[in-house]
Amino acid sequence: MTLYRYHITPTAPFATPLRSDTLYGHLLWRAAERHGARQVDELIKGFSAGTPPFVVSSAFPGGCLPVPLLAPLPRRQFAQTFAPAGGRELLN
């Protein structure tokens, strides 16, 4: 699969974050505008059949890569690690 990277320079604020589903919607809308509804129907059938014609990731700032989210530390471990001596007592 060929990898393409596009840099987007916004000219106005975004109403929602640029998540992959939003980008898919915009790309399909543009394909409908340019090639008509039949072409978009064919693209959508490819997604439904498990053979997507393209794959899109969510957008993120240039020069940055997304990282996996880590599970939060248990409250007691967080307090022991980060709370200064003499800080608040744990509620639990």
Tab-separated table of C-alpha atoms in Angstrom:
chain	number	residue	atom	x	y	z
A	1	MET	CA	0.000	0.000	0.000
A	2	THR	CA	1.316	3.440	-0.899
A	3	LEU	CA	1.548	5.930	1.952
A	4	TYR	CA	0.593	9.532	1.247
A	5	ARG	CA	0.998	12.320	3.748
A	6	TYR	CA	-0.877	15.575	3.328
A	7	HIS	CA	-0.225	18.802	5.175
A	8	ILE	CA	-3.393	20.797	5.793
A	9	THR	CA	-3.174	24.526	6.414
A	10	PRO	CA	-6.502	25.667	7.855
A	11	THR	CA	-7.901	28.991	6.691
A	12	ALA	CA	-10.578	29.005	9.410
A	13	PRO	CA	-11.187	27.209	12.717
A	14	PHE	CA	-12.441	23.622	12.663
A	15	ALA	CA	-15.835	22.920	14.238
A	16	THR	CA	-14.762	19.390	15.249
A	17	PRO	CA	-11.441	17.588	15.652
A	18	LEU	CA	-10.069	16.104	12.442
A	19	ARG	CA	-10.822	12.486	13.226
A	20	SER	CA	-10.653	9.802	10.559
A	21	ASP	CA	-14.443	9.510	10.200
A	22	THR	CA	-14.727	13.262	9.581
A	23	LEU	CA	-11.952	13.096	6.981
A	24	TYR	CA	-13.629	10.099	5.286
A	25	GLY	CA	-16.832	12.093	5.062
A	26	HIS	CA	-15.076	15.051	3.485
A	27	LEU	CA	-13.245	12.864	0.985
A	28	LEU	CA	-16.432	11.038	-0.030
A	29	TRP	CA	-18.292	14.343	-0.318
A	30	ARG	CA	-15.556	15.703	-2.597
A	31	ALA	CA	-15.605	12.515	-4.697
A	32	ALA	CA	-19.383	12.908	-5.095
A	33	GLU	CA	-18.917	16.521	-6.139
A	34	ARG	CA	-16.256	15.646	-8.686
A	35	HIS	CA	-17.296	12.189	-9.947
A	36	GLY	CA	-20.970	11.818	-9.006
A	37	ALA	CA	-23.018	9.646	-6.699
A	38	ARG	CA	-22.338	6.384	-8.568
A	39	GLN	CA	-18.592	6.650	-8.007
A	40	VAL	CA	-19.136	7.298	-4.295
A	41	ASP	CA	-21.465	4.296	-4.107
A	42	GLU	CA	-18.641	2.169	-5.537
A	43	LEU	CA	-16.192	3.548	-2.966
A	44	ILE	CA	-18.626	2.810	-0.130
A	45	LYS	CA	-19.198	-0.732	-1.433
A	46	GLY	CA	-15.445	-1.293	-1.197
A	47	PHE	CA	-15.503	-0.307	2.476
A	48	SER	CA	-18.516	-2.544	3.137
A	49	ALA	CA	-16.861	-5.496	1.378
A	50	GLY	CA	-13.733	-5.220	3.522
A	51	THR	CA	-11.559	-3.968	0.652
A	52	PRO	CA	-11.364	-0.238	1.343
A	53	PRO	CA	-10.048	1.851	-1.554
A	54	PHE	CA	-8.174	4.020	0.955
A	55	VAL	CA	-7.514	4.278	4.680
A	56	VAL	CA	-7.338	7.557	6.593
A	57	SER	CA	-5.942	8.254	10.042
A	58	SER	CA	-6.997	11.056	12.331
A	59	ALA	CA	-5.054	14.267	11.869
A	60	PHE	CA	-2.405	15.379	14.352
A	61	PRO	CA	-0.006	18.337	14.529
A	62	GLY	CA	2.955	18.292	12.125
A	63	GLY	CA	6.103	16.735	13.528
A	64	CYS	CA	4.147	14.781	16.131
A	65	LEU	CA	3.116	11.157	16.190
A	66	PRO	CA	0.216	9.800	18.233
A	67	VAL	CA	1.191	7.666	21.202
A	68	PRO	CA	-0.801	4.925	22.884
A	69	LEU	CA	-2.741	5.947	25.961
A	70	LEU	CA	-1.482	4.468	29.183
A	71	ALA	CA	-3.759	3.193	31.893
A	72	PRO	CA	-3.959	5.631	34.810
A	73	LEU	CA	-1.953	4.878	37.946
A	74	PRO	CA	-3.942	3.688	40.951
A	75	ARG	CA	-4.665	6.639	43.241
A	76	ARG	CA	-2.447	5.423	46.081
A	77	GLN	CA	0.528	4.805	43.765
A	78	PHE	CA	0.070	8.237	42.169
A	79	ALA	CA	0.056	9.909	45.600
A	80	GLN	CA	3.119	7.985	46.770
A	81	THR	CA	5.013	8.835	43.607
A	82	PHE	CA	4.026	12.448	42.996
A	83	ALA	CA	2.555	14.003	46.151
A	84	PRO	CA	5.069	15.989	48.166
A	85	ALA	CA	5.712	14.962	51.777
A	86	GLY	CA	3.084	16.514	54.025
A	87	GLY	CA	0.619	16.834	51.159
A	88	ARG	CA	-3.057	15.973	51.323
A	89	GLU	CA	-4.083	12.674	52.813
A	90	LEU	CA	-5.649	10.124	50.492
A	91	LEU	CA	-9.409	10.054	50.682
A	92	ASN	CA	-9.559	6.254	50.404
